[in-house]
Coordinates of C-alpha atoms in Angstrom, one line a residue:
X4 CA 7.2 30.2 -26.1
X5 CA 6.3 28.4 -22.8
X6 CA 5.1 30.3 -20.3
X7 CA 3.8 28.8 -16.9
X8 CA 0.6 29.1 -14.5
X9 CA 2.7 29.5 -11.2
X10 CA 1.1 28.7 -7.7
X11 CA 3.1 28.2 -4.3
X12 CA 3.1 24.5 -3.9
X13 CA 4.7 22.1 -2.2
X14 CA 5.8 18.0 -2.7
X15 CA 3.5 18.0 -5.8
X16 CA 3.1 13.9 -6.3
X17 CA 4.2 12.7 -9.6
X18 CA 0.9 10.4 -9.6
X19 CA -1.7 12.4 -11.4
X20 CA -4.4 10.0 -10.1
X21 CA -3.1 10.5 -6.3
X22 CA -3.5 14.2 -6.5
X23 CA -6.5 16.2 -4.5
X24 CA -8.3 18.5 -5.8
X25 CA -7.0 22.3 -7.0
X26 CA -9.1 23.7 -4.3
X27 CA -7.4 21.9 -1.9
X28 CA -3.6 22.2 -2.8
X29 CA -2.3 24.9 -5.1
X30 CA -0.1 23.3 -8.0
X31 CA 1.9 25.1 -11.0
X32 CA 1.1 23.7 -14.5
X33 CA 3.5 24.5 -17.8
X34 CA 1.3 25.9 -20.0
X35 CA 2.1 25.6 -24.3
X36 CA 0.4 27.8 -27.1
X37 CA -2.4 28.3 -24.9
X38 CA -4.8 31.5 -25.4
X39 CA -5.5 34.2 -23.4
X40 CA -9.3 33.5 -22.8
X41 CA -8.4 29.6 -22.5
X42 CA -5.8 30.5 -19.8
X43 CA -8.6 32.9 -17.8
X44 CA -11.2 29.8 -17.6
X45 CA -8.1 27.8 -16.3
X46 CA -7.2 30.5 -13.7
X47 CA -11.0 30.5 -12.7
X48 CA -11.5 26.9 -12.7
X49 CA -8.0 26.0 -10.6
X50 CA -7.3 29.0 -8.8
X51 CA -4.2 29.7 -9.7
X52 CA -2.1 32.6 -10.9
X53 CA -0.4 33.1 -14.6
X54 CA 3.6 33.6 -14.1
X55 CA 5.2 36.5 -16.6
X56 CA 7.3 34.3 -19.2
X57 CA 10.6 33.3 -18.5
X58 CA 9.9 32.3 -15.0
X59 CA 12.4 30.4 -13.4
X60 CA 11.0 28.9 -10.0
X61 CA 12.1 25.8 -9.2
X62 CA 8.7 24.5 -7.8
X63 CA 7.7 22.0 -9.5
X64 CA 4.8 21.4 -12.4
X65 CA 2.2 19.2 -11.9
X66 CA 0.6 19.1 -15.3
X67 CA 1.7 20.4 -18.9
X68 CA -1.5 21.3 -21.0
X69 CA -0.9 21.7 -24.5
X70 CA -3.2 23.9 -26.7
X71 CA -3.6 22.8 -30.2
X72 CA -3.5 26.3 -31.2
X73 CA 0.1 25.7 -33.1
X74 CA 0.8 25.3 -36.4
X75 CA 1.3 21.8 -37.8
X76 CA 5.0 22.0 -38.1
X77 CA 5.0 23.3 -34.3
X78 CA 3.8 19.7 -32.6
X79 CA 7.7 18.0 -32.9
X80 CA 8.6 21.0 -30.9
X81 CA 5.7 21.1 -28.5
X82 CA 6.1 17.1 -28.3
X83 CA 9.9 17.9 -27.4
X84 CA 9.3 20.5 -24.7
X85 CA 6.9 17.8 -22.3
X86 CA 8.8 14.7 -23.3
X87 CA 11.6 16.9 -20.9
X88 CA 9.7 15.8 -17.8
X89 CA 8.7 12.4 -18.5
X90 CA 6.9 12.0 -15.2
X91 CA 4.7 15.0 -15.3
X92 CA 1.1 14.3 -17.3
X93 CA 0.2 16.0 -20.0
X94 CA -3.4 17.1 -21.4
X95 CA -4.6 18.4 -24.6
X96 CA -6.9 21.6 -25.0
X97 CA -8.4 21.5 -28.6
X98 CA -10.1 24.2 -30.3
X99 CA -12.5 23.2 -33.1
X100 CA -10.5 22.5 -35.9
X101 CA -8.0 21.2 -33.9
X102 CA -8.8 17.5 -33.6
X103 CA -6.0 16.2 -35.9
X104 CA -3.4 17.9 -34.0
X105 CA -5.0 16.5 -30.8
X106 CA -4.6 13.3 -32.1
X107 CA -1.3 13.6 -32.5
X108 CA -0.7 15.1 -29.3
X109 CA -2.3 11.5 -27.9
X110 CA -0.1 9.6 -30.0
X111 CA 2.9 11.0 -28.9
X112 CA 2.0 10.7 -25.1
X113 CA -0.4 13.2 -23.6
X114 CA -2.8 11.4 -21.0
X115 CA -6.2 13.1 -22.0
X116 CA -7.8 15.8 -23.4
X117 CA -10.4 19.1 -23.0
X118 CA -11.7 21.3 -25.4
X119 CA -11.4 25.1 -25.0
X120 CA -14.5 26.1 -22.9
X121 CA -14.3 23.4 -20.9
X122 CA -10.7 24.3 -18.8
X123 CA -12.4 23.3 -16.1
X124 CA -12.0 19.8 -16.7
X125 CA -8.0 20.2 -16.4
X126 CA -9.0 20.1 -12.4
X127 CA -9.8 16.6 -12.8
X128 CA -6.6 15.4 -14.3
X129 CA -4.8 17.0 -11.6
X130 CA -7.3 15.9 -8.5
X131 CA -8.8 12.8 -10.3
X132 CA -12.1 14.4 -9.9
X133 CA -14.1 13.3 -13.1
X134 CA -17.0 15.6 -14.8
X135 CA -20.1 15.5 -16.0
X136 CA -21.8 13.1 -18.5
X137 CA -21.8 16.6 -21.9
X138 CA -19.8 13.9 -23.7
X139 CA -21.8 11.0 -22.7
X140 CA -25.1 13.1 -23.8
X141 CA -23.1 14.5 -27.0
X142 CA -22.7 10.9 -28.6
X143 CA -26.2 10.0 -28.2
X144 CA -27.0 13.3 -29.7
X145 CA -24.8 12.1 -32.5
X146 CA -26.5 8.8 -33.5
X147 CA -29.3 10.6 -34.8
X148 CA -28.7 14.3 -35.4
X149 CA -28.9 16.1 -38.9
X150 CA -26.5 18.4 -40.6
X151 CA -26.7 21.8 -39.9
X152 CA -28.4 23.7 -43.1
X153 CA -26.7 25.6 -45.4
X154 CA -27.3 29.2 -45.1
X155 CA -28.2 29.9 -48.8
X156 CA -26.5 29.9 -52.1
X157 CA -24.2 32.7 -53.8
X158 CA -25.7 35.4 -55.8
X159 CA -27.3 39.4 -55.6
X160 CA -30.6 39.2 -53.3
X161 CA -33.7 40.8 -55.5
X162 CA -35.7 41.4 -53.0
X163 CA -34.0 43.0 -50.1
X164 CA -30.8 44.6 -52.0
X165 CA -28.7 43.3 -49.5
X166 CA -25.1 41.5 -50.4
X167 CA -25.1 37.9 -50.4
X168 CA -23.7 35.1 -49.1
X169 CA -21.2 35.0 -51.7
X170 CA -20.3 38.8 -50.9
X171 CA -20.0 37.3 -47.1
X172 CA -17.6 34.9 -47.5
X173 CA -15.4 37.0 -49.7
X174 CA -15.5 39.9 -46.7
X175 CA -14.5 36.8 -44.7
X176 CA -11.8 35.9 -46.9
X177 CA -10.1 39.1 -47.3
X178 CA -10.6 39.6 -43.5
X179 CA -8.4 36.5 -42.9
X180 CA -5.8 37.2 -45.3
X181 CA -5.7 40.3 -43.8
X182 CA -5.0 39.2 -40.7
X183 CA -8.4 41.0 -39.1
X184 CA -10.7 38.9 -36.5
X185 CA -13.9 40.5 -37.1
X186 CA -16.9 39.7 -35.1
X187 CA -18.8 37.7 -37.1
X188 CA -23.4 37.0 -36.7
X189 CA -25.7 34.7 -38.3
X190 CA -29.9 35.6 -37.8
X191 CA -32.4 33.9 -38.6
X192 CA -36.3 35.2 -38.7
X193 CA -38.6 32.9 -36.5
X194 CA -42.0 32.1 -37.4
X195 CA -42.0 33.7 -41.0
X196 CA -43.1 31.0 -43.0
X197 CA -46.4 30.4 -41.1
X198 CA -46.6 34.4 -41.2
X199 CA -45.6 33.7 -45.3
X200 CA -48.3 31.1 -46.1
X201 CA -51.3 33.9 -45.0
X202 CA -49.5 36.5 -47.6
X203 CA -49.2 37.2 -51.6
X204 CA -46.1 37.2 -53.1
X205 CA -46.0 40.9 -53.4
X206 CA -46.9 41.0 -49.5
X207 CA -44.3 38.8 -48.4
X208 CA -41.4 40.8 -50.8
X209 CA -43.0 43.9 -49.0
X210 CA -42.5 42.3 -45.8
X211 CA -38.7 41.2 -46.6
X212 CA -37.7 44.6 -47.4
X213 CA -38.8 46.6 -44.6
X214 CA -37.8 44.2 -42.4
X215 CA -34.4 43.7 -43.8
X216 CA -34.6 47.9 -43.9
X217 CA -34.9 47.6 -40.3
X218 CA -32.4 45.0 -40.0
X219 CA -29.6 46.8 -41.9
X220 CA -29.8 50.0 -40.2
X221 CA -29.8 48.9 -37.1
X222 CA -26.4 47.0 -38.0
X223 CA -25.0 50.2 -39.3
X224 CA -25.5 51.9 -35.7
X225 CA -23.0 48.9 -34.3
X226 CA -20.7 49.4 -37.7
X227 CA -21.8 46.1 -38.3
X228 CA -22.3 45.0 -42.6
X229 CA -26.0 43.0 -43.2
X230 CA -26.2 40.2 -45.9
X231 CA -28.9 38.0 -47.6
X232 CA -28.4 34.8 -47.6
X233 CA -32.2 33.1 -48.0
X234 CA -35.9 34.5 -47.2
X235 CA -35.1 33.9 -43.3
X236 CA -31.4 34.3 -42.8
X237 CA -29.0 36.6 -42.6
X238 CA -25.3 37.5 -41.8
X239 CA -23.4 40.3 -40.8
X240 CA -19.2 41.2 -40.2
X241 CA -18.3 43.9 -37.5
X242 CA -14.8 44.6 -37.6
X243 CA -14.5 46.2 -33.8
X244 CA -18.1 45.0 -32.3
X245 CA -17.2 43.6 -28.8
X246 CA -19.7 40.4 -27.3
X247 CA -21.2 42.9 -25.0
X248 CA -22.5 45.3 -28.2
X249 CA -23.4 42.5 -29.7
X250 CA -25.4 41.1 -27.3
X251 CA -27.2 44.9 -27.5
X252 CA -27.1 44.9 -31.1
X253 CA -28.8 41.0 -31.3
X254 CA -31.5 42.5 -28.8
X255 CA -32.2 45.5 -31.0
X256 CA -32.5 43.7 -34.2
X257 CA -35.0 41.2 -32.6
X258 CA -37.3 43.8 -30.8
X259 CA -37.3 45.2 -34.4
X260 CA -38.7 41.7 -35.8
X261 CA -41.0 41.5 -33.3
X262 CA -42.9 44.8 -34.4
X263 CA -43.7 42.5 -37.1
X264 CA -47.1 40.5 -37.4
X265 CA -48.1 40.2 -40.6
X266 CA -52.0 39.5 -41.4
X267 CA -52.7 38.6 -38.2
X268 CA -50.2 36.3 -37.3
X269 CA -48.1 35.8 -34.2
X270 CA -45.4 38.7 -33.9
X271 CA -41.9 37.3 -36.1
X272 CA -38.9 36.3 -33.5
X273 CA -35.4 36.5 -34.6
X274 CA -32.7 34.1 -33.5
X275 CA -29.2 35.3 -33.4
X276 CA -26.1 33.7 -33.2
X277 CA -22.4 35.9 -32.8
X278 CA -18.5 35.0 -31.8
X279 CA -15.8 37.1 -32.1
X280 CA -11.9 37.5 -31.1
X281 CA -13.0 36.5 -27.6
X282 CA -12.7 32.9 -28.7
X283 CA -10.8 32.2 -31.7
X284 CA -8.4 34.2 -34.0
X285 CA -9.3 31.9 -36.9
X286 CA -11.9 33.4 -39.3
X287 CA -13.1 30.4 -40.4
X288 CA -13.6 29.0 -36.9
X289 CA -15.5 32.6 -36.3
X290 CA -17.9 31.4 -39.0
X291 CA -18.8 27.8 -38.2
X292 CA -19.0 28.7 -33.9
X293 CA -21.5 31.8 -35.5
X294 CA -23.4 29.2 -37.2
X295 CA -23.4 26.2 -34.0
X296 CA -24.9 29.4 -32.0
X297 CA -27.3 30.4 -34.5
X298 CA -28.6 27.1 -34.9
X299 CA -29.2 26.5 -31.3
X300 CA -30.4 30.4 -30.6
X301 CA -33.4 28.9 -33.5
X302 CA -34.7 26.5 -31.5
X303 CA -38.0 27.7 -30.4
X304 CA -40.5 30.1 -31.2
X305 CA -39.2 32.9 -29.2
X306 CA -36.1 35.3 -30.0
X307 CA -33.0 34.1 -28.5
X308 CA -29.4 36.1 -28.3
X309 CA -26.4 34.0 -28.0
X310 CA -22.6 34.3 -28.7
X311 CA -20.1 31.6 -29.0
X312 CA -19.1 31.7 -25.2
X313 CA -22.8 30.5 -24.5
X314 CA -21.7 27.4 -26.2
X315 CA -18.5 26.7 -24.8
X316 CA -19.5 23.2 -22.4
X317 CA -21.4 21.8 -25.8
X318 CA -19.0 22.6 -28.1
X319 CA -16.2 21.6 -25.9
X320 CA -18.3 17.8 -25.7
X321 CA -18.5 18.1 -29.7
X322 CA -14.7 19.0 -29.7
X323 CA -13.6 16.1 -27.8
X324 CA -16.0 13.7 -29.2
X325 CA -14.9 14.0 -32.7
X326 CA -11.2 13.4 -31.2
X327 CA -12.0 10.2 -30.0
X328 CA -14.1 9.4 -32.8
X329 CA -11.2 9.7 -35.2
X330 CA -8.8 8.6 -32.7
X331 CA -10.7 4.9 -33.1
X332 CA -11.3 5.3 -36.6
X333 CA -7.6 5.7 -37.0
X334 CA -6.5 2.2 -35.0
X335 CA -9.8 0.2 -36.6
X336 CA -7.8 1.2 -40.2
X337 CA -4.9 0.2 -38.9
X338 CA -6.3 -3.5 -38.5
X339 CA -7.6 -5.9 -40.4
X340 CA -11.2 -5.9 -41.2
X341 CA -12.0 -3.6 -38.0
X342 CA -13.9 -0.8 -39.8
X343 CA -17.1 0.3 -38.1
X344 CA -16.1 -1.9 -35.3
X345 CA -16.9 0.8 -32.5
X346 CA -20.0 1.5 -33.1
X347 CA -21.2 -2.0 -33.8
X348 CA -20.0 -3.0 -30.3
X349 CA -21.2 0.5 -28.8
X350 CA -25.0 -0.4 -30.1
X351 CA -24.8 -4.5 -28.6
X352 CA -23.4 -3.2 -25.6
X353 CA -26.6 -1.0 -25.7
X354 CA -28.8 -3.7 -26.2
X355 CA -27.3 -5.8 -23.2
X356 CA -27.9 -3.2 -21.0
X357 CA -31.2 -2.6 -21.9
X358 CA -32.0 -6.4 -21.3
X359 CA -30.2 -6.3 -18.3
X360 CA -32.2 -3.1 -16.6
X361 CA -30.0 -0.4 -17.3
X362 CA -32.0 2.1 -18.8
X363 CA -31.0 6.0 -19.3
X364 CA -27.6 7.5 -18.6
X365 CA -26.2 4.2 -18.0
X366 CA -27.1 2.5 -21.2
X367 CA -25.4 5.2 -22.5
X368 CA -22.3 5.5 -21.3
X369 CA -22.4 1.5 -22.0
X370 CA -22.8 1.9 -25.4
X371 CA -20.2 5.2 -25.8
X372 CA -17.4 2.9 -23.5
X373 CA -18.2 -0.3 -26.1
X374 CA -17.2 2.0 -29.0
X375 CA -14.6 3.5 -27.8
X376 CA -12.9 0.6 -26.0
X377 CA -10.2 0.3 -28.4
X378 CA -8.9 3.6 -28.2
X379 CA -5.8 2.9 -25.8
X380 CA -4.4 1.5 -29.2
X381 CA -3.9 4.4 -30.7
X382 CA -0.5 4.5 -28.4
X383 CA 0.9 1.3 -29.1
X384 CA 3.7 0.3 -31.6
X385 CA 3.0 -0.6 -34.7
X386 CA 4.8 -4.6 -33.9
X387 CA 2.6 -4.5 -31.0
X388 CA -0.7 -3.7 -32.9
X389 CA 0.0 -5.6 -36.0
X390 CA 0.9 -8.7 -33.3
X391 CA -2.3 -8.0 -31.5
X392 CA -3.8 -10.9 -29.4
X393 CA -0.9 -13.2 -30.5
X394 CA 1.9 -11.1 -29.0
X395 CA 4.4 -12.7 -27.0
X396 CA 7.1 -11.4 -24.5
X397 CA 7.6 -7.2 -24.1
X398 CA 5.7 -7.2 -27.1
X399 CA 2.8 -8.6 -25.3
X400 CA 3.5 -6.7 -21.6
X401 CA 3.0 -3.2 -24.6
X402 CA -0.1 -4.6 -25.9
X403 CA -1.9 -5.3 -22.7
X404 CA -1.5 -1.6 -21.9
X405 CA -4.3 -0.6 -24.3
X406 CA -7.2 -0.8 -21.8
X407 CA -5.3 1.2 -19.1
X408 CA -4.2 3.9 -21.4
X409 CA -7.9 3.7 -23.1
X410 CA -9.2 4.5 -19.7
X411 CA -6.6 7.5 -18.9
X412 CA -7.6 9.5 -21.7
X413 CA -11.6 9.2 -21.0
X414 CA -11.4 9.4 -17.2
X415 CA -12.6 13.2 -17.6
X416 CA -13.6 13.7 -20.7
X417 CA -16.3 10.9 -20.9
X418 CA -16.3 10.2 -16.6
X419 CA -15.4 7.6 -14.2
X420 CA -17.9 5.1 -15.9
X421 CA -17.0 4.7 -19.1
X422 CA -13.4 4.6 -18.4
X423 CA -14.1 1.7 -15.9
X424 CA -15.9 -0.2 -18.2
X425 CA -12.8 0.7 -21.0
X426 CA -10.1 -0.1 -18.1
X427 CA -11.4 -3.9 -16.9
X428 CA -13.5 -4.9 -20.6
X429 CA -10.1 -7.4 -21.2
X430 CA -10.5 -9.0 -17.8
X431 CA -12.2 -12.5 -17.4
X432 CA -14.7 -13.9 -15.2
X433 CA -12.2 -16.0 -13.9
X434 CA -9.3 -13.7 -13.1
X435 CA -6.8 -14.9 -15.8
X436 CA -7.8 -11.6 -17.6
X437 CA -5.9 -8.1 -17.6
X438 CA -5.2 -5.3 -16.6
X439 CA -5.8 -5.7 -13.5
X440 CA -6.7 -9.8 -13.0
X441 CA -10.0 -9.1 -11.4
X442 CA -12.5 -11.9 -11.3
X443 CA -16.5 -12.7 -11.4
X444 CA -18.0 -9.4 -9.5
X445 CA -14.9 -7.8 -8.7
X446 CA -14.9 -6.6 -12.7
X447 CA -17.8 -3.4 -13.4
X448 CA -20.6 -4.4 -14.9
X449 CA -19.8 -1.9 -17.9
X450 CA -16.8 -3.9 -18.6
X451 CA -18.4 -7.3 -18.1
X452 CA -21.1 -6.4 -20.6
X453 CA -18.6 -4.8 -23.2
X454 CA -16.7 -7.9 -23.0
X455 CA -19.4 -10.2 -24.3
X456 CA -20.1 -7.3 -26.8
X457 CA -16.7 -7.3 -28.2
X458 CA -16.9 -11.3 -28.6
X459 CA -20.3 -11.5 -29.9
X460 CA -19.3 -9.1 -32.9
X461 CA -15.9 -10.8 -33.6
X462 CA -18.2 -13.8 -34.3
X463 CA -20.2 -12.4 -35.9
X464 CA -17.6 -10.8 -38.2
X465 CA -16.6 -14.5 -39.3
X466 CA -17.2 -15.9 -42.9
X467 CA -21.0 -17.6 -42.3
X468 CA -20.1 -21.0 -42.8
X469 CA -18.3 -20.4 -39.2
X470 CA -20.4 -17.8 -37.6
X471 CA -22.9 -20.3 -35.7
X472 CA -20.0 -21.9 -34.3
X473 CA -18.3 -18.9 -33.6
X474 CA -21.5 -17.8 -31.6
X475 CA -21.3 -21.1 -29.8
X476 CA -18.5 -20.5 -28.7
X477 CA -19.0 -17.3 -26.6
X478 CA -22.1 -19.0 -24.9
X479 CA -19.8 -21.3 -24.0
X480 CA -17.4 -19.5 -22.2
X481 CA -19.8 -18.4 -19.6
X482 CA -18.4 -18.8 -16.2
X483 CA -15.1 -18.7 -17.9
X484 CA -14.2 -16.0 -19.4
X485 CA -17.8 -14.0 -19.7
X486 CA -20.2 -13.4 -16.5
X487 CA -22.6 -16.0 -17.0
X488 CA -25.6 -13.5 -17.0
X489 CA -24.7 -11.0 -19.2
X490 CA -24.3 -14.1 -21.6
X491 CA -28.1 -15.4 -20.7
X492 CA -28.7 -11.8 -21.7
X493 CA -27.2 -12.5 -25.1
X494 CA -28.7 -15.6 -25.7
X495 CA -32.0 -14.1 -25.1
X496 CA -31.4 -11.4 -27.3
X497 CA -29.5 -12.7 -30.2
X498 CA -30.1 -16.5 -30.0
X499 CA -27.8 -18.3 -32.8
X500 CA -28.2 -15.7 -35.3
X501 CA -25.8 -12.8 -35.9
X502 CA -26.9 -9.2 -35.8
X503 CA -25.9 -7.4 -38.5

């Protein structure tokens, strides 16, 4: 069913770009498969008003956003409904778990996309207003974070007598195929292996127990179910806890740790980490949201209550982050010997801007707009990918696209920046480029240094008995095609040699 967020407005510009900002015209958006808590933070963020269903004004819509909250079998239809009004843009909102489908939704002509939690980036597609750098930050984050540790392994816990984590996800399992959204916690005990260390084995069992004793019964007050899942950890399922009581319940449970200071060491903390219906309907999205909070709740030293909603602007960043990611993974397999082409020209593009003073925030978007500055390909027909730089004709006019349509779907997501640099990385220093035909200055830095990155690791991707000349080659077009200082810059860097 398509419902619609209705808001008096009038001569509603086709342009997306052209559009001010929410705040300062009302517009109407058609809104598909999107949830109830998703449509609040778009009511908050825009301003306007959710129509009943079956509406029938004939004002018109100035955006359709499409949630990814649909089965597979559903995106044909969804695809169907905003391919009705051709001229009207279209955005994505993915839930986690949803990035395949967002993909798709790309593909088949949607402009951009924002991850539930961050509905307040739908604004910008509507008033061109771009937000912040969370994605930006989130790919730096990703170059060099770990995976998030497994809570424990199946099996009865000796010690405490509490179910397991094997009991845990069986509770989940039936829940699901139930059709029950439970509110589902992760906690983990702070400090205790420094309290631990000071303690005999037959101390520290003690300790367990009549903590977890503690633990457990608190839990039962909020009808919530305690499990065991290592020396630290826990989990626990509430079938009709609401964020507020858990937020209570999280605060009990770690004043009741914090009665704890064994042998003299600092009191225990406890981190806890909760979502419920509020959120998602999907058990297993319940469980890994539980776990993202929990893991950023255990931070520090001290005890730290948060539910899913407290993570909505970093997981929204991870959400869309891990479309794009896949979205260039997909067009670097469609081409040959392209894999791991991003990221290579994401890291040069970093170096450049290093040499060249850019230090910070700039450096990275730099690097995030040089590895993602294929992703406008992801649109284009398969004769006009497979023709690529050789295309001739309409073929050609389609293929040329790909840094404009790049650029659309990070304007808000990843901010002005990087989509400028994705936009102008195919232009040339002396205007014979494209999209746009700008020349020397006129082009943003960003692009001009992606543009040498791009070239330096297509020679550098050439067999080695033609690599040097390859290399020579770029140098070479200094003043041509590449801003003669960003190529000094490589040349200093990289000399004749390749990088890899």
């Amino acid at each position: 069913m398509v419902t619609d967020v209705d808001v008096a407005v009038d001569d509603v510009p086709t342009d997306v770009t052209s559009r001010p900002g929410p705040r300062e015209r009302t517009f109407r958006v058609m809104a598909h498969r999107v949830t109830g808590s998703s449509r609040a933070r778009l009511v908050e963020a825009t301003g306007c008003e959710i129509a009943a269903d079956g509406d029938t004004s004939d004002t018109p819509v100035a955006l359709i956003v499409v949630s990814t909250r649909m089965p597979l079998g559903q995106v044909s239809a969804a695809v169907a409904t905003f391919r009705r009004t051709p001229d009207v843009p279209v955005v994505a909102i993915v839930h986690a778990g949803g990035e395949e489908l967002a993909a798709q939704l790309l593909r088949a002509g949607a402009v951009g996309l924002v991850a539930e939690g961050n509905e307040a980036a739908v604004a910008g597609f509507v008033g061109g207003d771009a937000s912040d750098a969370s994605l930006v930050e989130t790919y730096e984050q990703r170059l060099g974070r770990a995976r998030p540790s497994d809570l424990g392994v199946p099996g009865h816990d000796p010690v405490t007598g509490l179910p397991t984590l094997s009991e845990f996800d069986a509770a989940l399992t039936e829940a699901g195929q139930s059709g029950e959204v439970p509110r589902v916690g992760f906690a983990r005990v702070l400090s205790y292996e420094d309290a631990a260390r000071r303690l005999s084995s037959e101390a520290s069992h003690l300790l367990r127990r009549r903590l977890s004793t503690q633990l457990r019964e608190i839990g039962r007050l909020y009808g919530a179910e305690l499990y065991s899942s290592s020396p630290t950890d826990f989990a626990f399922i509430a079938p009709d806890l609401s964020s507020e009581d858990a937020g209570a319940m999280g605060q009990m449970l770690a004043r009741a740790a914090e009665t704890f200071a064994p042998s003299g060491s600092r009191s225990l903390g406890l981190a806890v980490g909760h979502a419920g219906r509020e959120v998602t309907s999907e058990v297993a999205a319940l469980r890994e949201l539980a776990q993202r909070a929990l893991d950023l709740a255990s931070t520090g030293t001290e005890s730290v209550v948060l539910s899913a909603d407290d993570l909505s602007r970093t997981l929204a960043a991870t959400t869309e982050l891990e479309v794009l990611l896949r979205l260039v993974d997909s067009v670097e397999a469609q081409q040959p010997n392209a894999a791991g082409r991003g990221p290579r020209v994401g890291e040069l593009a970093a170096r450049l801007a290093q040499h060249l003073g850019f230090d910070g925030v700039e450096r990275s978007q730099f690097r995030l707009a040089g590895h993602l500055h294929e992703i406008g390909k992801v649109s284009l027909s398969g004769a006009a990918l497979e023709a690529g730089e050789s295309a001739e004709g309409e073929l050609a006019g389609e293929y040329q696209r790909y840094p404009e349509l790049g650029s659309e779907y990070l304007r808000v997501s990843a901010g002005p920046e990087v989509a400028t640099a994705v936009r102008h990385h195919r232009e040339r220093w002396d205007g014979t480029g494209f999209p746009a035909g700008s020349a020397g200055e006129e082009i943003p830095v960003g692009a001009r240094i992606v543009a040498v990155a791009v070239a330096f690791d297509a020679a550098g991707q050439r067999p080695a008995k033609e690599r040097s000349d390859a290399i020579g080659a770029v140098y070479e077009a200094a003043d041509t095609r590449f801003d003669p200082t960003v190529v000094m810059a490589a040349q200093a860097l990289f000399g004749d040699a390749d990088t890899r």
